[in-house]
CSV table of C-alpha atoms and ligand atoms in Angstrom, one decimal:
chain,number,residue,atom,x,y,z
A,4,UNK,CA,-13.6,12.1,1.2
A,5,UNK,CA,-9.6,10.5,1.2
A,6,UNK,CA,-7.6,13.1,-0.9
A,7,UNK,CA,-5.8,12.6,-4.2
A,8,UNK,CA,-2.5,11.7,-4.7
A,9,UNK,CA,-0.7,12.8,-7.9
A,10,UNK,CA,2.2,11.8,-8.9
A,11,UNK,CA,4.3,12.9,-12.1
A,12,UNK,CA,7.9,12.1,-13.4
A,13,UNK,CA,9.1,10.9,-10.3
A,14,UNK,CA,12.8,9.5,-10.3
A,15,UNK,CA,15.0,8.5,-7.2
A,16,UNK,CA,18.1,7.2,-6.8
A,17,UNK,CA,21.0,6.9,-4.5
A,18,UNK,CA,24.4,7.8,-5.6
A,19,UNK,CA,24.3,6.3,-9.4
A,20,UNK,CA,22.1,3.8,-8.6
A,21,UNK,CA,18.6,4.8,-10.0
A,22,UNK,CA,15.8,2.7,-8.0
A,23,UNK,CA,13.3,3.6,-10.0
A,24,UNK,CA,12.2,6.6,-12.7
A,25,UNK,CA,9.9,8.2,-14.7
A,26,UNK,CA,6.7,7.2,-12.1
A,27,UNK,CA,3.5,8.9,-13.0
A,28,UNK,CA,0.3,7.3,-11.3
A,29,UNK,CA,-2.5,8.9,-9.5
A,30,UNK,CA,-4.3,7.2,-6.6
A,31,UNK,CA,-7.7,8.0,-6.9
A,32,UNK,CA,-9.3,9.5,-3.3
A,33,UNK,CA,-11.0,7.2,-1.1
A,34,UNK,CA,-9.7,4.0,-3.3
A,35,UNK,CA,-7.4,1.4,-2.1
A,36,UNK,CA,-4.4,0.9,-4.4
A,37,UNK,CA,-1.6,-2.1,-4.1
A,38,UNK,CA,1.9,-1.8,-5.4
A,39,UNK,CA,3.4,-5.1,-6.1
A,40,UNK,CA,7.0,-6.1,-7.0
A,41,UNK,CA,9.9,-8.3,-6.8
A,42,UNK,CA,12.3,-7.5,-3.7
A,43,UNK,CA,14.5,-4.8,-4.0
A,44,UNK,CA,12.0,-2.7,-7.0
A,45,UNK,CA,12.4,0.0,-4.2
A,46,UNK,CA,8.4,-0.1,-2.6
A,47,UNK,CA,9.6,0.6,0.6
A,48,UNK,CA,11.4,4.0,-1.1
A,49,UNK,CA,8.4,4.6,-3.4
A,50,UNK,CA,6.0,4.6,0.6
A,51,UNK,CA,8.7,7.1,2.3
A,52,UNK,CA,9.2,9.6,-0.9
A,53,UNK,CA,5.3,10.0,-0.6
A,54,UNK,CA,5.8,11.2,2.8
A,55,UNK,CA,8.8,13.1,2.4
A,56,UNK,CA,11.2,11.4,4.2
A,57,UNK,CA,13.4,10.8,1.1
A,58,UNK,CA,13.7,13.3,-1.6
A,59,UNK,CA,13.3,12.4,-5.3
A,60,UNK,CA,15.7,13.7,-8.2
A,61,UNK,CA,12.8,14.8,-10.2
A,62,UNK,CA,8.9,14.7,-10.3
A,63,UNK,CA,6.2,16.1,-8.6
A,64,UNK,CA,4.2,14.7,-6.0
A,65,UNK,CA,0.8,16.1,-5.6
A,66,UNK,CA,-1.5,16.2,-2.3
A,67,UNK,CA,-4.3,18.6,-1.7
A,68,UNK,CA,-3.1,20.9,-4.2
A,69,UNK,CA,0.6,21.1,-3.0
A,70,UNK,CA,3.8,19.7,-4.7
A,71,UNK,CA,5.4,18.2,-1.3
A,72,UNK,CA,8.7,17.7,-3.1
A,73,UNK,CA,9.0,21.4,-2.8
A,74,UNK,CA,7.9,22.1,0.7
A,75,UNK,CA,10.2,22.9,3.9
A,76,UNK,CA,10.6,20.8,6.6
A,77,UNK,CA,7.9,23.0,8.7
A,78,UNK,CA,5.1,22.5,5.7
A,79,UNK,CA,5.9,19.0,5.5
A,80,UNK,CA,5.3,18.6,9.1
A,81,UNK,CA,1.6,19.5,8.6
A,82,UNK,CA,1.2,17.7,5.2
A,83,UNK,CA,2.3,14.5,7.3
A,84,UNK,CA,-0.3,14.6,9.8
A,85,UNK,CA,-2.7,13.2,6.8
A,86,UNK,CA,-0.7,10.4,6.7
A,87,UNK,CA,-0.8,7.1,8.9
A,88,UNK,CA,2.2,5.3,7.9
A,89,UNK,CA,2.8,1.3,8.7
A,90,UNK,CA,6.5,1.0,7.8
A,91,UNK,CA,8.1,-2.2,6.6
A,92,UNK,CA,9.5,-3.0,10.5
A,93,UNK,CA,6.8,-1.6,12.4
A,94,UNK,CA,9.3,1.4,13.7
A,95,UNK,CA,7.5,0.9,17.3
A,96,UNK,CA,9.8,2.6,20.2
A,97,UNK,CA,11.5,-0.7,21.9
A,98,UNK,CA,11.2,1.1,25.2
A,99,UNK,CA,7.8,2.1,25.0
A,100,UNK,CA,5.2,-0.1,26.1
A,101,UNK,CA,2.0,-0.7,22.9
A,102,UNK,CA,0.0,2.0,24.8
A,103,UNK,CA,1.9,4.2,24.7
A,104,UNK,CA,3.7,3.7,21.6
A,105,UNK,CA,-0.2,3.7,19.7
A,106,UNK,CA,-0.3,6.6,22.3
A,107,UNK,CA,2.5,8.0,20.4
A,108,UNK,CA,1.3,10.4,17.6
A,109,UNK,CA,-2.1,11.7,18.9
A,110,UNK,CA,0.1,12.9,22.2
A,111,UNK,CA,2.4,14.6,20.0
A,112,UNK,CA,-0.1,16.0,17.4
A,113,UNK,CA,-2.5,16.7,18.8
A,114,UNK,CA,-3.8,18.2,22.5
A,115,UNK,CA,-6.5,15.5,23.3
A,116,UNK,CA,-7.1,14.9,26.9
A,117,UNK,CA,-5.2,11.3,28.4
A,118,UNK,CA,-9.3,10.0,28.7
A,119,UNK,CA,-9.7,10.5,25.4
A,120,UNK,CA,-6.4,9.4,24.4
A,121,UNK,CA,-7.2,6.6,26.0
A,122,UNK,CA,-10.8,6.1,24.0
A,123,UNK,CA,-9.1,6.0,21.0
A,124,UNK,CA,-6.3,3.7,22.2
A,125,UNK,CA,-8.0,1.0,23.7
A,126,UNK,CA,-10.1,1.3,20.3
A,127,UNK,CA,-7.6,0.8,17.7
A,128,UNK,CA,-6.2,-1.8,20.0
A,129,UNK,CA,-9.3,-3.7,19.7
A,130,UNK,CA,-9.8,-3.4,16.2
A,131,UNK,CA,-6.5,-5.2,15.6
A,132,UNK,CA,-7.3,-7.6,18.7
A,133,UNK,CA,-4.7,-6.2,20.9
A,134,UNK,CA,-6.8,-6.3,24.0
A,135,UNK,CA,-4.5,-7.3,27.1
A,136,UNK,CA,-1.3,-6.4,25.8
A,137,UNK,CA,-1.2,-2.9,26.6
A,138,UNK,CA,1.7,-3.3,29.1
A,139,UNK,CA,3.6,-5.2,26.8
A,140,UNK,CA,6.8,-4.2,25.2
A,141,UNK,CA,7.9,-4.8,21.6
A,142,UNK,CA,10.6,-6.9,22.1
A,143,UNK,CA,8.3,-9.2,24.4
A,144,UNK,CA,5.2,-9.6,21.8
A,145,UNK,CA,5.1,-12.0,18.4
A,146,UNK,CA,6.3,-10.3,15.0
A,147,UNK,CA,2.6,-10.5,14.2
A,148,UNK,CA,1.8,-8.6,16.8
A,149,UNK,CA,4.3,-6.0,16.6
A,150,UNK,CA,2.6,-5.5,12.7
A,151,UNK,CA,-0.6,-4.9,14.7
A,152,UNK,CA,0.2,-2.7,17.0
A,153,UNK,CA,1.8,-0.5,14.1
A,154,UNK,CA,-1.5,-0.9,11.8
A,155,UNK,CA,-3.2,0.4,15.3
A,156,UNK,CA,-0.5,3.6,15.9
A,157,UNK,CA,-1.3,4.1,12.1
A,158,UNK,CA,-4.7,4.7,12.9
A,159,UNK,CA,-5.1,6.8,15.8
A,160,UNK,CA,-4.9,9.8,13.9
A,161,UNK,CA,-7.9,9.6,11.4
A,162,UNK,CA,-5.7,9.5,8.7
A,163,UNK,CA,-6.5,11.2,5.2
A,164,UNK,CA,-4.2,8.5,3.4
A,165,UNK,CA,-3.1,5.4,4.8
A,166,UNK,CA,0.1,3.7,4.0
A,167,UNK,CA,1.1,0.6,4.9
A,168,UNK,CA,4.1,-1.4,3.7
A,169,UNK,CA,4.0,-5.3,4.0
A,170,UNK,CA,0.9,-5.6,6.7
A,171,UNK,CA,0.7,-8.8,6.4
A,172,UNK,CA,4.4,-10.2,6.5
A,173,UNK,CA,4.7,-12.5,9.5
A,174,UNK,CA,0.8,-13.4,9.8
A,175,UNK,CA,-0.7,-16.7,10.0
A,176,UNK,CA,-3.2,-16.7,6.9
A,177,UNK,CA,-6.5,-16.6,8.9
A,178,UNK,CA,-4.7,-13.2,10.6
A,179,UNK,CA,-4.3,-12.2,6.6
A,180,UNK,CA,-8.1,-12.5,6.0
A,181,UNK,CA,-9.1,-10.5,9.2
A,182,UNK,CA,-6.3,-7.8,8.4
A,183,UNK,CA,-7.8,-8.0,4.5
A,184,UNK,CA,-11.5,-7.5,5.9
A,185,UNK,CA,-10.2,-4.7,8.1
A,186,UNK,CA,-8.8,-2.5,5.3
A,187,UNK,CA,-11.7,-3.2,3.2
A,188,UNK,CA,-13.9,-2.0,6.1
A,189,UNK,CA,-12.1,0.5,7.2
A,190,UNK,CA,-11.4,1.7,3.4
A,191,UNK,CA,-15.6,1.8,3.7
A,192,UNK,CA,-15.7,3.4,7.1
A,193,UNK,CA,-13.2,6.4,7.1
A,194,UNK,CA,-13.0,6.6,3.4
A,195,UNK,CA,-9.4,7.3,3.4
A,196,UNK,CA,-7.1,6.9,0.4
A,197,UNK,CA,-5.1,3.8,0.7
A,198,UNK,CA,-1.7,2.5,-0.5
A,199,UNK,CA,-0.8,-0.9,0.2
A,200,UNK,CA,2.5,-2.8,-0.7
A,201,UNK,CA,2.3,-6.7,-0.4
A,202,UNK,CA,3.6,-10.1,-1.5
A,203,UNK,CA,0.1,-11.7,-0.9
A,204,UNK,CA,-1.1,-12.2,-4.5
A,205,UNK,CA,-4.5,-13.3,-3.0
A,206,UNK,CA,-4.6,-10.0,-0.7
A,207,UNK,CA,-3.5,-8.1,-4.3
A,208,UNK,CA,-6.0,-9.8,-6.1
A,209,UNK,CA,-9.4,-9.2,-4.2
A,210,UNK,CA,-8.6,-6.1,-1.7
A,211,UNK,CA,-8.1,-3.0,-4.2
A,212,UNK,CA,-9.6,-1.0,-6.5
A,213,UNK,CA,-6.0,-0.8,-8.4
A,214,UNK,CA,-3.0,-2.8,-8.9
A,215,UNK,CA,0.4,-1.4,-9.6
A,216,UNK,CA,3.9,-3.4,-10.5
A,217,UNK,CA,7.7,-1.8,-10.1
A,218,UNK,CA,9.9,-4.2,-12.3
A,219,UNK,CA,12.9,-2.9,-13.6
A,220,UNK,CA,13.3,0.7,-12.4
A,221,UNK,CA,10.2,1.6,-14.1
A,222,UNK,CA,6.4,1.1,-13.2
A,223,UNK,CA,5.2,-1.2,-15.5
A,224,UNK,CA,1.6,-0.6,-15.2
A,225,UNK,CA,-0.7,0.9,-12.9
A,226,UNK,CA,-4.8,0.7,-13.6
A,227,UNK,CA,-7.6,-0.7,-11.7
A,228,UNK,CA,-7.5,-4.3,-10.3
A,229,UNK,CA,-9.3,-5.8,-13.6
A,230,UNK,CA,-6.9,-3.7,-16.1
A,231,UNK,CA,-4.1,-6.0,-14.1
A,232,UNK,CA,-5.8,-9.2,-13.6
A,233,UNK,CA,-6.7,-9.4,-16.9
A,234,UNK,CA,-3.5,-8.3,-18.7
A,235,UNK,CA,-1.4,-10.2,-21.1
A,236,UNK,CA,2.1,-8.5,-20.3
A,237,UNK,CA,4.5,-11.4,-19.4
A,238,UNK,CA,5.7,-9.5,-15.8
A,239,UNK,CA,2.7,-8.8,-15.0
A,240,UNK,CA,1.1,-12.8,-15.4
A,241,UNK,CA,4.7,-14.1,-14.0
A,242,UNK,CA,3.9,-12.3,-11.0
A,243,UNK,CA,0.1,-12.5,-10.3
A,244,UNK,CA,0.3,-15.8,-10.5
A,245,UNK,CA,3.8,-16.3,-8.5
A,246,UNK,CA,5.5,-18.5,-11.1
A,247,UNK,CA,9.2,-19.0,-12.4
A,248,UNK,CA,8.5,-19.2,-15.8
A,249,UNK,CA,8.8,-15.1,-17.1
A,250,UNK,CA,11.2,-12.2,-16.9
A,251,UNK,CA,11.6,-12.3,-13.3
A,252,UNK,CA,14.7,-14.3,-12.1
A,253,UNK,CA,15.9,-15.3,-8.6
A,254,UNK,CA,18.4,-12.9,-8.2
A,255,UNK,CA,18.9,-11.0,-11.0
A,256,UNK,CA,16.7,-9.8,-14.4
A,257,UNK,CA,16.7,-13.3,-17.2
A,258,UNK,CA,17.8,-12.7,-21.0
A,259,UNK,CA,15.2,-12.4,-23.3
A,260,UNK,CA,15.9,-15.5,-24.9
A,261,UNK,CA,15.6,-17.6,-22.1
A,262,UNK,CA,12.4,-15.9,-21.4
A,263,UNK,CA,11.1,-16.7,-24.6
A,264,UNK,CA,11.8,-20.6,-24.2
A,265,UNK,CA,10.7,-20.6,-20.7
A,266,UNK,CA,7.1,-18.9,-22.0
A,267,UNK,CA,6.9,-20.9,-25.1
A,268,UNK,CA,7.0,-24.1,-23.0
A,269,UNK,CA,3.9,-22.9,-20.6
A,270,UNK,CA,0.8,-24.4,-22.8
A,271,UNK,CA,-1.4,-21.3,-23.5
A,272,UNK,CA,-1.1,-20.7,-19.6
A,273,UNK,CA,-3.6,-22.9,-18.5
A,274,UNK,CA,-1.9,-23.4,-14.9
A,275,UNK,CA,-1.9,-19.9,-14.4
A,276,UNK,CA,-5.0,-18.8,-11.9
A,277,UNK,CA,-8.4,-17.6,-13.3
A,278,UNK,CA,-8.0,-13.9,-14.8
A,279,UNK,CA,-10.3,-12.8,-12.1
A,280,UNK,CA,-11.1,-13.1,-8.6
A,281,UNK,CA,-14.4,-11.2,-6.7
A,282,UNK,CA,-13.3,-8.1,-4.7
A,283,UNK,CA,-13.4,-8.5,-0.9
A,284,UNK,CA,-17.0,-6.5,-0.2
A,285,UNK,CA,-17.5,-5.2,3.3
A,286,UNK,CA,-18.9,-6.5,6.4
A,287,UNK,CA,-22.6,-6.5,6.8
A,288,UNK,CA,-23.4,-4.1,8.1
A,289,UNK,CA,-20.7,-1.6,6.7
A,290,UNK,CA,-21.5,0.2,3.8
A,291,UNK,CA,-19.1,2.0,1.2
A,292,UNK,CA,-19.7,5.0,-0.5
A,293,UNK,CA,-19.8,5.0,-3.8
A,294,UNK,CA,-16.3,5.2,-5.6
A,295,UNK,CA,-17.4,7.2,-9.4
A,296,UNK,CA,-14.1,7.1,-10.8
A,297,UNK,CA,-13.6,3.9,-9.5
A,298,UNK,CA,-16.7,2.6,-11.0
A,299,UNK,CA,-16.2,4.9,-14.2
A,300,UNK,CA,-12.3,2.9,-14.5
A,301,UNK,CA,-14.0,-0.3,-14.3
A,302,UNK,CA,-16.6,0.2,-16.7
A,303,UNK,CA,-14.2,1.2,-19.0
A,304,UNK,CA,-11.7,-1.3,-18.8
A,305,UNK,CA,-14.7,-4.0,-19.2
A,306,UNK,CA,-15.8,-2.4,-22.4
A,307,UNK,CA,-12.1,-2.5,-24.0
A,308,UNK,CA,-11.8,-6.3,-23.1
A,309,UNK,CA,-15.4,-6.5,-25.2
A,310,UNK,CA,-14.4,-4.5,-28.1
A,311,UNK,CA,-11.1,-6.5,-28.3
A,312,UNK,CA,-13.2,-9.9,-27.2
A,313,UNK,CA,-15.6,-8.9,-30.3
B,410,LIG,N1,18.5,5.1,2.5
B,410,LIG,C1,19.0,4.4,1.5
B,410,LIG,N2,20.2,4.6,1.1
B,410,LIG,C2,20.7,3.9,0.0
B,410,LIG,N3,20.1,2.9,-0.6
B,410,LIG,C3,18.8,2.6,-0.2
B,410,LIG,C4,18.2,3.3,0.9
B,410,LIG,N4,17.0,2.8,1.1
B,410,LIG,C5,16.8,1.8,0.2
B,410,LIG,N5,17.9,1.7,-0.6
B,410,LIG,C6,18.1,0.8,-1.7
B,410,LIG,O1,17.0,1.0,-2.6
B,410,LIG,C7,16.6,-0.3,-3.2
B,410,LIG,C8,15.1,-0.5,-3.0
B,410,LIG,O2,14.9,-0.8,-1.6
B,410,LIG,P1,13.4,-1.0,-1.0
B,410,LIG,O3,13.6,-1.3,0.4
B,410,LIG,O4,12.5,0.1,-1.4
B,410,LIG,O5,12.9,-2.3,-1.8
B,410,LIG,P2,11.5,-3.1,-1.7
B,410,LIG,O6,10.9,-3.1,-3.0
B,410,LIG,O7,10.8,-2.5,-0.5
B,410,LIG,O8,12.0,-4.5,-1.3
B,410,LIG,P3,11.3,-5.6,-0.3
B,410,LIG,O9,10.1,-6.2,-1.1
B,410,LIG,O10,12.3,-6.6,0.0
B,410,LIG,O11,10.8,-4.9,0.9
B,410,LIG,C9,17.5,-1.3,-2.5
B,410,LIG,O12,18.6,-1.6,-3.4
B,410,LIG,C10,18.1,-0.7,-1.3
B,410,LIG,O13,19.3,-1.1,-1.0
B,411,LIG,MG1,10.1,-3.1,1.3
């Protein structure tokens, strides 16, 4: 079920500028995970070093027992076929028609005939409610749209491990809930391991089973969902609950006097959203496997909040 990803000492940068260094996390198999940050923390570059297409300085990156930092171009090949990646922009082929482009990957990986191609297709298709624009081009089709037929071309492949950066940029918030039921569903369906970067706070806050934060070149925490929800570390309450008043600035990071006054001045951060939210549970009907280690994190996260409560 899913596979593990491990990940240890990671650094990247380009030229002098380091992104972000010294990331150790591992996403537990078959869990969904979010990584959060403010724009520019590097997500995007955190999503393509996992599949190899950028090379970190240092660090490991472990799948199924391999460090793909080290592999050749030929290994790496087959270690991406676990993968289905949503990238930031969708990356559909502007001359391809969505059938074909969701066609894409299972006609180059794999030697399915067109009928079943075509199964599969028209299925993903309909799961993200794609039905009737098969003969459509990219350029010709909503942004939204565009995101869905890349969540479908994702999918075709049964993916191990499922990335997706930003899925839910440029939808209308019902279009947010149905995409937020899908990966909780799917998460129960195919039990793959997922890795999601958003800017939803309410998609962070009830689809995972962990949360993780890149704020200064440096992940500042990674843990299950209640570790984050619950936490007391002034990045991580700035940005669950989307508010100015923290280390984050506009443009650039705040000095720590300013940040001082600006959290002195929130009352005991009574405006800030309830510590926690109910996960998303699957559709009837769908059932999900049990998660141990994700049950096992839980449980003991709960029972340091009731020591420290006590
Ligand atoms: N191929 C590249 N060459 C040089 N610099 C790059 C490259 N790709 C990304 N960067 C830089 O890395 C930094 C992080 O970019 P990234 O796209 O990962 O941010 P992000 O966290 O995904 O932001 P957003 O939330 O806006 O999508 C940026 O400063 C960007 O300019
Ligand atoms: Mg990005």
């Amino acid at each position: 079920m899913g596979v593990e990803i491990h990940v240890e000492g990671l650094t990247k940068s380009f030229g002098d500028q380091v992104i972000w260094q010294d990331v150790s996390l591992t996403l537990p198999a078959g869990e969904v995970s979010v990584m959060l940050g403010p724009s520019g923390t590097g997500k995007s570059v955190f999503l393509k070093t996992l599949v190899g297409l950028l090379k970190p300085e240092r660090g490991s990156i472990r799948i199924a027992g391999q460090d793909i930092t080290r592999l050749r171009e030929h290994d790496l090949y087959e270690v991406r076929k676990l993968f289905g990646v949503l990238f930031q922009d969708g990356a559909l082929f502007g001359s391809m028609n969505l059938y074909d482009n969701i066609a894409f990957p299972l006609r180059e990986h794999t030697r399915k005939p067109e009928s079943e191609v075509r199964r599969i297709v028209l299925e993903k298709m309909d799961m993200v409610g794609l039905i009737g624009a098969e003969e459509k081009l990219p350029g010709e089709i909503s942004g939204g749209m565009r995101k869905r037929a890349g969540l479908a071309r994702a999918l075709v492949l049964d993916p191990e491990i499922i990335l997706f950066d930003e899925p839910d940029s440029g939808l209308d918030p019902v279009r947010v809930a149905y995409l937020n039921q899908l990966i909780v569903d799917l998460n129960a369906q195919i039990d793959a391991t997922f890795l999601i970067v958003t800017h939803d706070i309410a998609s962070a806050r009830q689809v995972p089973d962990n949360i993780g934060l890149l704020f200064r070149r440096e992940l500042v925490m990674f843990g299950p969902r209640e570790q984050l929800l619950t936490s007391d570390e002034p990045v991580v309450r700035q940005f669950l609950n989307g508010r100015m008043q923290g280390p984050i600035g506009m443009a650039e990071e705040k000095d720590a006097a300013q940040v001082e006054q600006e959290l002195a001045g929130l009352d005991g951060g009574d405006e800030d959203q309830p510590a926690m939210t109910p996960r998303l549970l699957p559709s009837a009907g769908v059932t999900r496997p049990p998660r141990w280690q994700a049950i096992a994190d839980r449980e003991a996260v709960l029972r340091k909040r009731q020591v420290a409560d006590a």
